[in-house]
mmCIF file of C-alpha atoms in Angstrom:
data_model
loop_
_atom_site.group_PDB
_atom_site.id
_atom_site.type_symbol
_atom_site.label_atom_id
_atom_site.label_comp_id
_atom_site.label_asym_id
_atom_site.label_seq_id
_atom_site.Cartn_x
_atom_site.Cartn_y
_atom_site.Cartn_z
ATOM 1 C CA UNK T 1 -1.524 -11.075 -1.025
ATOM 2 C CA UNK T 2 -4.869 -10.104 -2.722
ATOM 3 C CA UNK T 3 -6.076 -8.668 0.477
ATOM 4 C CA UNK T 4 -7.990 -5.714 -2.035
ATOM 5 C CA UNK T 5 -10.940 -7.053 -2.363
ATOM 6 C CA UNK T 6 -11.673 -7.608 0.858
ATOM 7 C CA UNK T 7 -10.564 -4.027 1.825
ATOM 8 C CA UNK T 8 -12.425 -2.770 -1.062
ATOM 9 C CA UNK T 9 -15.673 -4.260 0.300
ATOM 10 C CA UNK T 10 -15.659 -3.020 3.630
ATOM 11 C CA UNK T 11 -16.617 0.143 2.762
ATOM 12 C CA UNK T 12 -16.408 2.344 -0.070
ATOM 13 C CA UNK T 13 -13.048 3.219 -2.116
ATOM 14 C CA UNK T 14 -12.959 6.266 -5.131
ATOM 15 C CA UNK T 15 -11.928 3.602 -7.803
ATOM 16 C CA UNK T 16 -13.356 0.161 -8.382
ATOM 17 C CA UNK T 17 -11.662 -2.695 -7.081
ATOM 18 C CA UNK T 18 -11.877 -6.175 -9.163
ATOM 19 C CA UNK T 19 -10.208 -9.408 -8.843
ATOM 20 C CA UNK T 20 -7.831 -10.260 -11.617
ATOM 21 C CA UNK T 21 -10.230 -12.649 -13.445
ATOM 22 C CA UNK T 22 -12.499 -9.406 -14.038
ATOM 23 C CA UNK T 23 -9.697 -7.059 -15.200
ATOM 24 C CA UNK T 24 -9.583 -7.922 -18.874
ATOM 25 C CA UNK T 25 -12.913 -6.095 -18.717
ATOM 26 C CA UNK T 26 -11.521 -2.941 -17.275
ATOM 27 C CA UNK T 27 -8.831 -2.259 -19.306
ATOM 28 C CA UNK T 28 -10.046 0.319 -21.765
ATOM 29 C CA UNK T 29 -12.056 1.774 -18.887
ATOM 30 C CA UNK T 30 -8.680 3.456 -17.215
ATOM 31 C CA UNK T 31 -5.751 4.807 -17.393
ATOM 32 C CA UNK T 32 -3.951 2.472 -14.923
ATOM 33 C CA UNK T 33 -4.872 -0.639 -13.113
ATOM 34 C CA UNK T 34 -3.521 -2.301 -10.593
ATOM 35 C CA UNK T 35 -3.255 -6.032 -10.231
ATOM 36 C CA UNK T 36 -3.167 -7.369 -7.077
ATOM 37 C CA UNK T 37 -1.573 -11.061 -6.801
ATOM 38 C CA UNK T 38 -0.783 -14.023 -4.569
ATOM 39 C CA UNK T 39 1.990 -12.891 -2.340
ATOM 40 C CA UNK T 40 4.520 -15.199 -3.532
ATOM 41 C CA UNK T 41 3.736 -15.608 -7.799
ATOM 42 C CA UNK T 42 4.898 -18.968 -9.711
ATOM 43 C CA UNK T 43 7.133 -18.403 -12.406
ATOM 44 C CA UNK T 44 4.611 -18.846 -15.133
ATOM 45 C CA UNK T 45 2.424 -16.390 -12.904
ATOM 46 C CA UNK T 46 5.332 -13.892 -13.339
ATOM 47 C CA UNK T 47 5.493 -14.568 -17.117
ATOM 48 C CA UNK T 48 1.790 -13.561 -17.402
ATOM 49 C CA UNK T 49 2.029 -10.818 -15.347
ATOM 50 C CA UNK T 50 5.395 -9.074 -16.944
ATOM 51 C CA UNK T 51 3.686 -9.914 -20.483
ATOM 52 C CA UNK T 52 0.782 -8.009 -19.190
ATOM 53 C CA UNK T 53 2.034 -4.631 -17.436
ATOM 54 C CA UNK T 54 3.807 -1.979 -17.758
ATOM 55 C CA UNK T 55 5.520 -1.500 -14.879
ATOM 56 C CA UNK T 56 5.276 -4.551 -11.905
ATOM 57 C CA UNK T 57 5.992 -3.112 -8.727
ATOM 58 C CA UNK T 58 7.030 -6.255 -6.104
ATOM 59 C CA UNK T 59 6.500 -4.969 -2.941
ATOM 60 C CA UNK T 60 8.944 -6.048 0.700
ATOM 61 C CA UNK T 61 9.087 -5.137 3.903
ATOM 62 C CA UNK T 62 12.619 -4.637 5.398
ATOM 63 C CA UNK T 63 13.255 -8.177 7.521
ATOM 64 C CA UNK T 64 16.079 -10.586 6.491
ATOM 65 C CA UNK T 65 13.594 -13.369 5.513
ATOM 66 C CA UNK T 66 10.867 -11.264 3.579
ATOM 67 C CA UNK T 67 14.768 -9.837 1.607
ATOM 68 C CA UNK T 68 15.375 -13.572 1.187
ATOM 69 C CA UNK T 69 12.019 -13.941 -0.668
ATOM 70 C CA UNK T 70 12.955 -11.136 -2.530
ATOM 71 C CA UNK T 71 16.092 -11.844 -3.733
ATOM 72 C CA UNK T 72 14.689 -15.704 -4.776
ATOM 73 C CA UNK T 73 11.929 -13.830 -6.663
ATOM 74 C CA UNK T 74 14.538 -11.423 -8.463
ATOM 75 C CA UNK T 75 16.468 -13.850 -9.362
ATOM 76 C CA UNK T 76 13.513 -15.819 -11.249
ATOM 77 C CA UNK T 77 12.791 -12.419 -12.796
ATOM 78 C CA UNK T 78 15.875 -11.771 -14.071
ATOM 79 C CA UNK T 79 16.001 -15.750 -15.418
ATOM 80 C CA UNK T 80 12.684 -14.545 -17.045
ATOM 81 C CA UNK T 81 14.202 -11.485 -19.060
ATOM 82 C CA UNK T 82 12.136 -8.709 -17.029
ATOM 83 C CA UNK T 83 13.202 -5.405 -17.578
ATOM 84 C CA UNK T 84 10.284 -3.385 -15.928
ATOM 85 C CA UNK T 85 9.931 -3.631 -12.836
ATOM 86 C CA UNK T 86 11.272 -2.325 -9.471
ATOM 87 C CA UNK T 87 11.020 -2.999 -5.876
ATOM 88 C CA UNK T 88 8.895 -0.840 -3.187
ATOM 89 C CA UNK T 89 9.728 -1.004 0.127
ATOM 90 C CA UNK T 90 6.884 -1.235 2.616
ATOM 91 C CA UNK T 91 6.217 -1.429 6.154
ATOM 92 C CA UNK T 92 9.184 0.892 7.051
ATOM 93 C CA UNK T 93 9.816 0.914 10.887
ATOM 94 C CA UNK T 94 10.251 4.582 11.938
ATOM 95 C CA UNK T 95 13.246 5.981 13.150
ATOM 96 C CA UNK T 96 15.741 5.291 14.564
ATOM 97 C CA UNK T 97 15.223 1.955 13.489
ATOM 98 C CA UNK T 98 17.390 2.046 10.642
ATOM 99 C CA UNK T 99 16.079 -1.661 8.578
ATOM 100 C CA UNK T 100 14.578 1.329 5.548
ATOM 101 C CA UNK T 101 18.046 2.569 4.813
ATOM 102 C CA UNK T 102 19.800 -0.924 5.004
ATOM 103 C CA UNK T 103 17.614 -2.813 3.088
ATOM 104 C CA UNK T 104 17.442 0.340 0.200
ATOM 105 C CA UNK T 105 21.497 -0.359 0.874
ATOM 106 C CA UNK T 106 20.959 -3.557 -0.074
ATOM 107 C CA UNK T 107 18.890 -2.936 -3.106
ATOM 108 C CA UNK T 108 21.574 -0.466 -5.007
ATOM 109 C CA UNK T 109 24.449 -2.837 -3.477
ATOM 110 C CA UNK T 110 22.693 -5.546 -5.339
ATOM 111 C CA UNK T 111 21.718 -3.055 -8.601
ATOM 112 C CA UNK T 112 18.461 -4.157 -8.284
ATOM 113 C CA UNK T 113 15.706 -1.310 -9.675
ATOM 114 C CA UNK T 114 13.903 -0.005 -6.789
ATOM 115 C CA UNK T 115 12.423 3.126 -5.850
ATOM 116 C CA UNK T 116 13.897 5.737 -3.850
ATOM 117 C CA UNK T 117 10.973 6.377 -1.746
ATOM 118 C CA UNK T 118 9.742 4.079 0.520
ATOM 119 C CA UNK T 119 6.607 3.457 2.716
ATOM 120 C CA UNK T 120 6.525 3.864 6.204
ATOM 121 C CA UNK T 121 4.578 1.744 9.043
ATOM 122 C CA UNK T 122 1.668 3.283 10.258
ATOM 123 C CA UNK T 123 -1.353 2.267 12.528
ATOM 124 C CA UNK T 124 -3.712 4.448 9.593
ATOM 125 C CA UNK T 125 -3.093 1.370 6.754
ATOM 126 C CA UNK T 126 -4.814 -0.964 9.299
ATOM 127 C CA UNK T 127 -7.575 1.371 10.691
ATOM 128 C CA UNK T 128 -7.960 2.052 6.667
ATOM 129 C CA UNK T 129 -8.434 -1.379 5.673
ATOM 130 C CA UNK T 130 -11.083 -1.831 8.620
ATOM 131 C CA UNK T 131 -13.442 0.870 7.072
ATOM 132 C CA UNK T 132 -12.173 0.332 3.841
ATOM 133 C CA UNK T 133 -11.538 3.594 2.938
ATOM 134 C CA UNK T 134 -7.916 4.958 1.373
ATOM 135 C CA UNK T 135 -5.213 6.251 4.352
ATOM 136 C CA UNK T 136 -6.008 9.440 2.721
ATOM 137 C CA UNK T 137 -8.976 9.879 4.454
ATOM 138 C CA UNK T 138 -8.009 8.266 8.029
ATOM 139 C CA UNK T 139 -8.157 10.371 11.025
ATOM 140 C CA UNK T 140 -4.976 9.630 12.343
ATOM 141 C CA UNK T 141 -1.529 11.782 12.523
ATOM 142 C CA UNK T 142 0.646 9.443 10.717
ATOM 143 C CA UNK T 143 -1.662 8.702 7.721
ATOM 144 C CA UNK T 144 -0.684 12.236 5.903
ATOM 145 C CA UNK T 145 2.318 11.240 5.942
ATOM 146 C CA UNK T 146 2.477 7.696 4.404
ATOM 147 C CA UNK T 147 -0.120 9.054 1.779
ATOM 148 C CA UNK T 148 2.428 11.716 1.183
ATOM 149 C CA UNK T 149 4.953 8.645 1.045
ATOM 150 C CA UNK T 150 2.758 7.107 -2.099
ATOM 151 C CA UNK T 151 1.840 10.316 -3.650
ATOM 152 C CA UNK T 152 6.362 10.134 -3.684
ATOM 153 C CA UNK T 153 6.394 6.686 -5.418
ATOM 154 C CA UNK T 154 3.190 7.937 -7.943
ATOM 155 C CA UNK T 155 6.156 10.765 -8.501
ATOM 156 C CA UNK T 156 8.921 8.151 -9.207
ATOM 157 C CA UNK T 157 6.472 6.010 -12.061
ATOM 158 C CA UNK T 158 5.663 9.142 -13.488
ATOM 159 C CA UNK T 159 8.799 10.175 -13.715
ATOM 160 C CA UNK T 160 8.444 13.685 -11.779
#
């Protein structure tokens, strides 16, 4: 939902954040960039963006109308040919809830490409996005473990 920027200038991250009418002049600069869109993309947005990437991750939390959204936005993705791309899971409730599970469930049910890990709900993504800083570097219990939980899904791109 773009929210990056902001986050970015609260405080101070270890990689430049940009808004996507800047990233053109990034590109050689790294290795990977990250693009982050409106929370809900057009069609023709989704045509730029698979034309554009590698690998577009479309992020959901686990609620029945966020997996609505999803599903509608799959479905225009698969009208639009894309082959790369997979879905990440956010926002897990911890257990015993059980919505992480079910909705993954949902996702092979449905063959839909999605990755195995997930990340979990923690207080440390908010009190990270105050002092704009990464959840690495929160003092909280919970935000080693849903760092670990991306340093999983870096894993899964990379193929490891």
């Amino acid at each position: 939902n773009r929210s990056s920027t902001g986050w970015a200038q609260r405080g101070q991250l270890s990689f430049p954040v940009v808004d996507e009418t800047q990233a053109s002049r990034h590109i050689g600069l790294f290795k990977h960039i990250v693009i982050d869109t409106a929370a809900r993309p057009t069609r023709e947005e989704l045509t730029d963006l698979l034309a554009a990437c590698d690998l577009l991750i479309v992020p959901s939390i686990p609620d029945a109308l966020s997996i609505h959204a999803l599903l509608s936005m799959t479905r225009d993705l698969n009208v639009l040919g894309a082959d790369k791309y997979r879905i990440l899971l956010t926002m897990v409730p911890p257990r015993p809830s059980r919505d992480g599970q079910e909705a993954l469930n949902l996702l092979e049910d449905a063959e839909l490409p999605h990755f195995k890990t997930y990340i979990h709900r923690a207080a440390a993504f908010q009190k990270a996005a105050l002092a704009g800083t990464s959840v690495e570097q929160v003092k909280d219990g919970r935000a080693k473990i849903v760092w670990e939980d991306y340093v999983r899904v870096g894993k899964e791109i990379l193929g490891e």
